[in-house]
């Protein structure tokens, strides 16, 4: 019997990975994914708790789903609603209390139990809440299928959780303690994905460069060593990793950017702020100058590296002078692209209790200034690529007839008129146009990498 499954994913790439695994997990029970909640037998909201807005969205979405569920019930059909991800972990009991339409709440480390949870509900056992750690269990029990994989670029979670406890952040509470998957398990998953047509792998973790999974020699392998191993897989053309912490940017990982051709010249390395006082209050464990020196070393190893980052403005106690230090750092470093946010007060985190909260208008004003600067830098970076010929991995058809969309080594989408047979392959493209967030160009000649 085919049943319809709708999954809506919020938040980071790790949630995207988890949503794909949930789809794989439910496929043997007859659940096939659909693109709209209408007509679904099961709806999963895979949620994010990182900022207040993200979490609040979930309750309004549940409200909309409740109406769909009632309409469906009126026709004698059922629609189960599951809340997974970081809001589920942080506010599980509250969801059960506040939202009677929700049948299941499952945390990020417990979603491998979804099939048995569904079975329990179908037996009439009532609503279920599962928010147990630890992740070892989950990764051992996830299915090995790749049925949800679409296209040649895939995410692969190698590390999960965080022990850093930045004072603004919920992740250590929602994802739990840091955990690294064993090398052999990751390699097996990577090989399955490559067999399914994947050419580019992004290794994921909240703190991916803190990776220290067990290798077959019984030792803890670094991320660089893992990358080296995966780079040897034939058919795999590109590797990336995200998100990294400046404190864990080890020498061997910097060297990997120089030595491993398949490792793409792109690095997401958030600094959050440019003032040492704010960095200390955030518990980031490094200064702005440490970051500057680190970037200089990485650029020495890989001069064409495109840098990305995250910034928070209006952290409690941030003065105009502190904010100016952030602008100065951004000016000096030069980002190819970056994300920036207003500080959001998260319940249970140390910074939320500070009496020195920055007024909302101030945060908005600072964010506008920072985002203008980052947008100018992004524009400059994209324009620097004009006239260059870059290898592009084509991922899917574009909006226009005869167009394909791929990714440059620096991660921007590139729009090109190209035969659909090139989908899943790498071709050289001459870059001719830079838009706000993407590039466009024409095919430059022979394919560089065949299947
Ligand atoms: N592990 C990564 C970041 C994970 S969260 C790191 O350490 O860099 C992704 C981004 O969300 C963070 O880099 C931060 O910029 C932002 N963020 C996290 N908590 C926030 C909060 N309370 N308010 C605003 N932005 C926040
Ligand atoms: Fe959050 Fe800091 Fe951990 Fe990143 S390093 S996930 S910002 S606590
Ligand atoms: Fe959000 Fe959880 Fe990712 S809080 S950013 S979904 S780790």
Coordinates of C-alpha atoms and ligand atoms in Angstrom, one line a residue:
X1 CA 0.0 0.0 0.0
X2 CA 1.4 3.4 -0.9
X3 CA 1.1 6.1 1.7
X4 CA 2.0 9.7 1.1
X5 CA 4.7 11.4 3.1
X6 CA 5.3 15.2 3.3
X7 CA 8.5 16.4 5.0
X8 CA 9.2 20.1 5.5
X9 CA 12.7 20.9 6.5
X10 CA 13.9 24.0 8.5
X11 CA 17.3 25.0 9.7
X12 CA 20.7 23.7 8.7
X13 CA 22.1 21.2 6.3
X14 CA 22.1 18.5 9.0
X15 CA 18.3 18.7 9.1
X16 CA 18.3 18.3 5.3
X17 CA 20.4 15.2 5.8
X18 CA 18.1 13.9 8.5
X19 CA 15.0 14.5 6.4
X20 CA 16.5 12.4 3.6
X21 CA 17.3 9.6 6.1
X22 CA 13.7 9.8 7.5
X23 CA 12.4 9.4 3.9
X24 CA 14.7 6.4 3.4
X25 CA 13.6 4.9 6.8
X26 CA 9.9 5.2 5.9
X27 CA 10.2 4.0 2.3
X28 CA 9.9 0.2 3.3
X29 CA 6.7 1.0 5.1
X30 CA 5.2 2.2 1.8
X31 CA 5.6 5.9 2.3
X32 CA 6.4 7.9 -0.9
X33 CA 7.4 11.6 -0.7
X34 CA 5.1 14.3 -2.0
X35 CA 5.7 18.0 -2.4
X36 CA 2.6 19.4 -0.6
X37 CA 1.0 18.6 2.7
X38 CA -2.5 18.2 1.0
X39 CA -3.4 14.5 0.8
X40 CA -0.5 13.4 3.0
X41 CA -0.9 10.4 5.3
X42 CA 2.1 11.6 7.3
X43 CA 3.5 15.1 7.7
X44 CA 6.9 15.6 9.4
X45 CA 8.1 19.1 10.3
X46 CA 11.8 18.8 10.8
X47 CA 12.4 21.9 12.9
X48 CA 15.1 24.4 13.9
X49 CA 15.5 26.1 17.3
X50 CA 18.5 28.3 16.6
X51 CA 16.6 31.7 16.6
X52 CA 13.3 32.6 18.1
X53 CA 11.6 33.3 14.8
X54 CA 12.5 29.8 13.5
X55 CA 10.9 28.2 16.5
X56 CA 7.8 30.3 16.5
X57 CA 7.1 29.5 12.8
X58 CA 6.5 25.9 13.8
X59 CA 3.4 26.6 15.9
X60 CA 1.8 28.6 13.1
X61 CA 2.6 25.8 10.7
X62 CA 1.0 23.3 13.1
X63 CA -2.1 25.4 13.1
X64 CA -2.4 25.2 9.3
X65 CA -1.8 21.4 9.4
X66 CA -4.4 21.0 12.0
X67 CA -7.0 22.4 9.6
X68 CA -5.8 20.0 6.9
X69 CA -6.0 17.1 9.3
X70 CA -9.6 18.0 10.3
X71 CA -10.6 18.3 6.6
X72 CA -9.1 14.9 6.0
X73 CA -10.7 13.4 9.0
X74 CA -14.1 14.6 7.7
X75 CA -13.5 12.3 4.6
X76 CA -12.7 9.4 6.9
X77 CA -8.9 9.6 6.1
X78 CA -6.1 10.1 8.6
X79 CA -3.2 12.4 8.6
X80 CA -0.5 11.9 11.2
X81 CA 1.6 14.9 12.3
X82 CA 5.2 14.4 13.5
X83 CA 7.5 17.1 14.8
X84 CA 11.2 16.3 14.6
X85 CA 14.4 18.2 14.9
X86 CA 15.7 20.7 17.4
X87 CA 12.4 22.3 18.5
X88 CA 11.1 18.8 19.2
X89 CA 14.2 18.2 21.4
X90 CA 14.0 21.5 23.2
X91 CA 10.2 21.9 23.6
X92 CA 8.9 18.4 23.2
X93 CA 6.6 18.4 26.2
X94 CA 5.3 21.9 25.4
X95 CA 4.4 20.8 21.9
X96 CA 2.5 17.9 23.2
X97 CA 0.7 20.2 25.6
X98 CA 0.1 23.2 23.3
X99 CA -0.7 21.3 20.0
X100 CA -3.1 18.4 20.4
X101 CA -3.1 17.9 16.6
X102 CA 0.5 16.6 16.9
X103 CA 0.7 12.8 17.1
X104 CA 4.5 12.3 17.5
X105 CA 7.4 14.4 18.7
X106 CA 10.9 12.9 17.9
X107 CA 14.2 14.4 18.7
X108 CA 17.2 14.5 16.3
X109 CA 18.8 11.5 18.0
X110 CA 15.7 9.3 18.1
X111 CA 14.2 9.5 14.6
X112 CA 15.3 6.0 13.7
X113 CA 12.4 5.0 16.0
X114 CA 9.8 6.6 13.7
X115 CA 8.6 3.3 12.3
X116 CA 7.9 1.8 15.7
X117 CA 6.3 5.1 16.8
X118 CA 3.9 5.0 13.9
X119 CA 3.1 1.4 14.6
X120 CA 2.3 2.3 18.2
X121 CA 0.0 5.1 17.2
X122 CA -1.7 2.8 14.6
X123 CA -2.3 0.3 17.4
X124 CA -4.2 3.1 19.2
X125 CA -1.5 3.7 21.9
X126 CA -2.0 7.5 21.9
X127 CA 0.6 10.2 21.2
X128 CA 4.3 9.6 21.5
X129 CA 7.3 11.6 22.6
X130 CA 10.8 10.4 22.0
X131 CA 13.7 12.7 22.7
X132 CA 16.4 10.3 23.9
X133 CA 20.1 10.6 23.2
X134 CA 22.6 9.2 22.2
X135 CA 23.4 9.3 18.5
X136 CA 25.5 6.0 18.4
X137 CA 22.3 4.1 18.3
X138 CA 20.8 6.2 15.6
X139 CA 23.6 5.9 13.1
X140 CA 23.9 2.1 13.7
X141 CA 20.2 1.7 13.0
X142 CA 19.6 4.0 10.0
X143 CA 18.9 2.3 6.7
X144 CA 21.6 1.9 4.1
X145 CA 19.3 2.9 1.2
X146 CA 19.9 5.9 -1.0
X147 CA 16.4 6.0 -2.5
X148 CA 16.0 9.7 -1.4
X149 CA 19.2 10.8 -3.2
X150 CA 18.5 13.1 -6.1
X151 CA 21.3 14.4 -8.3
X152 CA 25.1 14.3 -8.1
X153 CA 25.6 16.3 -4.9
X154 CA 24.9 14.8 -1.5
X155 CA 25.2 15.6 2.2
X156 CA 26.8 13.1 4.6
X157 CA 26.7 13.7 8.4
X158 CA 30.0 12.6 9.9
X159 CA 29.8 14.4 13.2
X160 CA 27.0 15.6 15.4
X161 CA 26.5 17.7 18.5
X162 CA 28.7 20.2 20.2
X163 CA 30.6 20.6 23.4
X164 CA 31.7 24.2 22.8
X165 CA 28.8 26.0 24.6
X166 CA 28.9 29.4 23.0
X167 CA 26.8 31.4 25.3
X168 CA 24.2 32.3 22.7
X169 CA 23.6 28.9 21.2
X170 CA 21.1 26.1 21.7
X171 CA 22.9 23.4 19.7
X172 CA 24.7 21.8 22.6
X173 CA 21.3 21.3 24.2
X174 CA 19.3 20.2 21.2
X175 CA 21.9 18.0 19.5
X176 CA 23.7 16.9 22.6
X177 CA 27.4 16.1 23.2
X178 CA 29.8 15.9 20.3
X179 CA 29.9 12.5 18.5
X180 CA 31.9 11.4 15.5
X181 CA 30.8 8.4 13.4
X182 CA 33.4 5.7 12.7
X183 CA 35.5 6.0 9.5
X184 CA 34.3 2.7 8.1
X185 CA 30.6 3.6 8.5
X186 CA 31.1 6.9 6.7
X187 CA 33.2 5.4 3.9
X188 CA 30.6 2.7 3.3
X189 CA 27.9 5.4 3.0
X190 CA 30.0 7.5 0.7
X191 CA 30.6 4.5 -1.6
X192 CA 26.9 3.7 -1.7
X193 CA 26.2 7.4 -2.7
X194 CA 28.9 7.4 -5.4
X195 CA 27.4 4.2 -6.8
X196 CA 24.1 5.9 -6.9
X197 CA 25.7 8.7 -9.1
X198 CA 26.9 11.2 -6.5
X199 CA 30.0 13.1 -7.6
X200 CA 30.2 15.7 -4.8
X201 CA 30.0 15.1 -1.1
X202 CA 29.6 17.7 1.6
X203 CA 30.6 16.3 5.0
X204 CA 28.4 17.7 7.7
X205 CA 28.7 18.4 11.4
X206 CA 27.8 21.2 13.8
X207 CA 31.5 21.2 14.5
X208 CA 32.7 19.2 11.6
X209 CA 36.4 19.9 12.0
X210 CA 36.3 18.6 15.6
X211 CA 35.7 15.2 13.9
X212 CA 37.6 12.5 15.7
X213 CA 35.9 9.2 14.6
X214 CA 37.5 5.8 15.1
X215 CA 39.5 4.4 12.2
X216 CA 40.0 0.7 11.5
X217 CA 43.4 1.0 13.3
X218 CA 41.5 1.9 16.5
X219 CA 42.8 5.4 16.5
X220 CA 40.8 8.7 16.4
X221 CA 41.1 10.0 12.9
X222 CA 41.1 13.7 12.2
X223 CA 38.8 15.3 9.6
X224 CA 41.8 15.7 7.3
X225 CA 42.6 12.0 7.5
X226 CA 38.9 11.2 6.8
X227 CA 38.9 13.5 3.7
X228 CA 42.1 11.9 2.4
X229 CA 40.4 8.5 2.7
X230 CA 37.2 9.6 0.9
X231 CA 39.2 11.4 -1.8
X232 CA 40.5 8.0 -2.9
X233 CA 37.0 6.8 -3.8
X234 CA 36.9 6.5 -7.6
X235 CA 34.1 8.4 -9.2
X236 CA 33.9 10.9 -6.4
X237 CA 35.1 14.2 -7.8
X238 CA 34.5 16.8 -5.1
X239 CA 34.6 17.1 -1.3
X240 CA 33.4 19.9 1.0
X241 CA 32.8 20.1 4.7
X242 CA 30.8 22.4 7.0
X243 CA 30.5 24.0 9.6
X244 CA 33.9 24.5 11.1
X245 CA 35.0 26.2 14.2
X246 CA 38.2 28.4 14.1
X247 CA 39.5 26.6 17.2
X248 CA 39.5 23.2 15.5
X249 CA 41.2 24.3 12.2
X250 CA 44.2 21.9 12.6
X251 CA 47.4 22.0 10.6
X252 CA 46.6 18.8 8.7
X253 CA 43.3 20.2 7.6
X254 CA 45.0 23.4 6.4
X255 CA 47.5 21.2 4.5
X256 CA 44.6 19.2 3.0
X257 CA 43.4 22.4 1.3
X258 CA 46.8 22.6 -0.4
X259 CA 47.3 18.9 -1.2
X260 CA 44.0 17.4 -1.9
X261 CA 42.7 18.3 -5.4
X262 CA 39.2 17.0 -4.7
X263 CA 38.8 19.3 -1.7
X264 CA 37.0 22.3 -3.0
X265 CA 38.5 25.8 -2.4
X266 CA 35.6 27.0 -0.2
X267 CA 35.5 27.2 3.5
X268 CA 32.6 28.2 5.9
X269 CA 34.5 29.4 9.0
X270 CA 32.2 31.5 11.2
X271 CA 33.8 34.1 13.5
X272 CA 30.6 35.7 14.8
X273 CA 32.1 39.0 15.9
X274 CA 35.3 41.1 15.6
X275 CA 35.6 42.5 19.1
X276 CA 37.7 40.5 21.5
X277 CA 35.4 41.5 24.4
X278 CA 32.4 40.1 22.6
X279 CA 34.2 37.0 21.5
X280 CA 35.2 36.3 25.1
X281 CA 31.6 36.9 26.3
X282 CA 30.4 34.5 23.6
X283 CA 32.9 31.9 24.9
X284 CA 34.3 31.4 21.4
X285 CA 37.8 30.7 22.8
X286 CA 39.8 32.8 20.3
X287 CA 40.5 36.5 19.6
X288 CA 40.0 38.4 16.4
X289 CA 43.7 38.4 15.7
X290 CA 43.8 34.6 16.2
X291 CA 41.2 34.4 13.4
X292 CA 43.2 36.8 11.2
X293 CA 46.3 34.7 11.5
X294 CA 44.4 31.6 10.9
X295 CA 42.9 32.9 7.7
X296 CA 46.3 34.1 6.5
X297 CA 47.7 30.5 7.0
X298 CA 44.7 28.9 5.2
X299 CA 45.1 31.4 2.3
X300 CA 48.8 30.6 2.1
X301 CA 47.9 27.0 1.6
X302 CA 45.1 27.7 -0.9
X303 CA 45.3 31.2 -2.3
X304 CA 42.0 31.0 -4.3
X305 CA 40.0 29.9 -1.3
X306 CA 36.5 31.5 -1.1
X307 CA 35.6 32.3 2.5
X308 CA 32.2 32.2 4.1
X309 CA 31.1 33.0 7.6
X310 CA 28.4 33.7 10.2
X311 CA 28.0 36.9 12.1
X312 CA 25.8 37.9 15.1
X313 CA 25.1 41.6 15.7
X314 CA 23.7 43.0 18.9
X315 CA 25.1 40.3 21.3
X316 CA 24.3 41.4 24.9
X317 CA 26.7 44.2 25.8
X318 CA 27.9 44.9 22.2
X319 CA 28.7 48.6 21.9
X320 CA 29.1 50.7 18.7
X321 CA 32.8 50.3 19.1
X322 CA 32.5 46.5 19.3
X323 CA 30.4 46.5 16.2
X324 CA 32.9 48.7 14.4
X325 CA 35.5 46.0 15.2
X326 CA 33.3 43.5 13.4
X327 CA 33.1 45.8 10.4
X328 CA 36.9 46.2 10.4
X329 CA 37.4 42.5 10.5
X330 CA 35.0 41.9 7.6
X331 CA 36.8 44.7 5.6
X332 CA 40.1 43.0 6.2
X333 CA 39.2 39.4 5.5
X334 CA 36.9 39.8 2.5
X335 CA 34.1 37.2 2.3
X336 CA 32.8 35.5 -0.9
X337 CA 29.5 35.2 1.0
X338 CA 28.3 35.2 4.5
X339 CA 25.3 34.9 6.8
X340 CA 24.5 37.5 9.4
X341 CA 21.8 37.5 12.1
X342 CA 20.5 39.7 14.9
X343 CA 21.2 38.2 18.3
X344 CA 18.2 36.2 19.4
X345 CA 17.6 35.4 23.0
X346 CA 17.3 31.7 23.5
X347 CA 15.8 30.3 26.7
X348 CA 18.3 28.4 28.8
X349 CA 21.5 29.9 27.2
X350 CA 23.7 32.0 29.4
X351 CA 23.6 35.1 27.2
X352 CA 19.8 35.2 27.4
X353 CA 20.1 36.0 31.1
X354 CA 22.3 39.1 30.6
X355 CA 20.9 42.4 31.7
X356 CA 22.7 44.2 28.9
X357 CA 20.4 43.2 26.0
X358 CA 20.8 45.5 22.9
X359 CA 17.6 47.3 21.8
X360 CA 15.9 45.8 18.7
X361 CA 16.2 49.0 16.7
X362 CA 20.0 49.1 17.4
X363 CA 20.3 45.5 16.3
X364 CA 18.4 46.1 13.1
X365 CA 20.5 49.2 12.2
X366 CA 23.7 47.3 12.8
X367 CA 22.5 44.4 10.7
X368 CA 21.7 46.6 7.8
X369 CA 25.2 48.2 7.8
X370 CA 26.9 44.8 8.1
X371 CA 24.7 43.2 5.4
X372 CA 25.4 46.1 3.0
X373 CA 29.1 45.5 3.4
X374 CA 28.8 41.7 3.0
X375 CA 26.7 42.2 -0.1
X376 CA 29.3 44.5 -1.6
X377 CA 32.0 41.9 -0.9
X378 CA 29.9 39.1 -2.4
X379 CA 29.4 41.2 -5.5
X380 CA 33.1 41.9 -5.8
X381 CA 33.9 38.2 -5.5
X382 CA 31.4 37.2 -8.1
X383 CA 32.6 39.9 -10.5
X384 CA 36.2 38.6 -10.0
X385 CA 35.1 35.4 -11.6
X386 CA 33.9 37.1 -14.9
X387 CA 35.9 35.9 -17.9
X388 CA 37.3 32.9 -16.0
X389 CA 36.7 29.3 -17.0
X390 CA 35.6 27.1 -14.1
X391 CA 34.7 23.5 -13.7
X392 CA 31.0 23.2 -13.0
X393 CA 29.2 20.2 -11.7
X394 CA 25.7 20.1 -13.3
X395 CA 23.0 19.2 -10.8
X396 CA 19.6 19.8 -12.3
X397 CA 17.6 21.4 -15.1
X398 CA 17.2 25.2 -15.0
X399 CA 14.0 27.2 -15.2
X400 CA 14.5 27.9 -18.9
X401 CA 14.3 25.3 -21.6
X402 CA 17.7 23.8 -22.5
X403 CA 19.3 25.2 -19.3
X404 CA 21.2 23.4 -16.6
X405 CA 22.2 24.6 -13.2
X406 CA 25.5 23.5 -11.6
X407 CA 27.9 24.6 -8.9
X408 CA 31.2 26.3 -9.3
X409 CA 34.2 25.1 -7.1
X410 CA 33.3 28.1 -4.9
X411 CA 29.7 26.9 -4.4
X412 CA 27.7 29.4 -6.4
X413 CA 25.0 28.2 -8.7
X414 CA 26.0 28.6 -12.3
X415 CA 23.3 28.8 -15.1
X416 CA 24.4 27.4 -18.5
X417 CA 22.7 26.4 -21.8
X418 CA 23.8 22.8 -21.9
X419 CA 22.5 19.4 -23.1
X420 CA 20.7 17.5 -20.4
X421 CA 23.2 14.6 -20.8
X422 CA 25.7 16.8 -19.0
X423 CA 23.6 16.5 -15.8
X424 CA 25.6 14.8 -13.1
X425 CA 28.9 15.7 -14.8
X426 CA 31.6 18.3 -14.6
X427 CA 32.2 20.6 -17.6
X428 CA 34.3 23.7 -18.1
X429 CA 32.2 26.9 -18.2
X430 CA 33.3 30.4 -19.2
X431 CA 31.7 32.8 -16.7
X432 CA 30.0 35.7 -18.4
X433 CA 27.5 37.1 -16.0
X434 CA 27.3 37.7 -12.2
X435 CA 23.9 38.0 -10.6
X436 CA 23.2 38.7 -6.9
X437 CA 23.7 35.1 -5.7
X438 CA 24.6 33.2 -8.9
X439 CA 26.6 33.1 -12.1
X440 CA 25.9 32.4 -15.7
X441 CA 28.1 31.3 -18.5
X442 CA 28.7 29.2 -21.6
X443 CA 30.2 25.8 -22.1
X444 CA 33.9 26.1 -22.8
X445 CA 34.7 22.8 -24.4
X446 CA 35.4 19.3 -23.5
X447 CA 34.1 17.5 -20.5
X448 CA 36.8 17.1 -17.9
X449 CA 35.3 14.2 -15.9
X450 CA 33.3 11.4 -17.3
X451 CA 31.4 8.8 -15.3
Ligands
LIG1 N1 28.5 25.4 14.7 C1 28.5 26.5 14.0 C2 27.2 27.3 14.0 C3 25.9 26.6 14.2 S1 24.5 27.7 14.3 C4 29.6 27.5 14.6 O1 30.1 27.3 15.7 O2 30.0 28.4 13.9 C5 24.6 28.6 12.9 C6 24.7 30.1 13.1 O3 23.6 30.6 13.7 C7 25.8 30.5 14.1 O4 27.1 30.5 13.4 C8 25.4 31.8 14.5 O5 25.9 32.8 13.7 C9 23.9 31.8 14.4 N2 23.3 31.7 15.7 C10 23.4 30.8 16.7 N3 22.7 31.1 17.8 C11 22.2 32.3 17.6 C12 21.4 33.2 18.3 N4 21.0 32.9 19.6 N5 21.0 34.4 17.8 C13 21.4 34.7 16.5 N6 22.2 33.9 15.8 C14 22.5 32.7 16.3
LIG2 FE1 26.7 26.6 18.7 FE2 29.1 27.4 19.3 FE3 28.6 24.8 19.1 FE4 28.7 26.4 17.0 S1 30.4 26.0 18.3 S2 27.2 24.8 17.5 S3 27.8 28.3 17.7 S4 27.8 26.2 20.6
LIG3 FE1 18.7 24.6 13.7 FE2 19.2 22.4 15.1 FE3 20.5 22.9 12.8 S1 18.8 24.4 15.9 S2 20.6 25.1 12.8 S3 18.4 22.6 13.0 S4 21.3 22.0 14.6

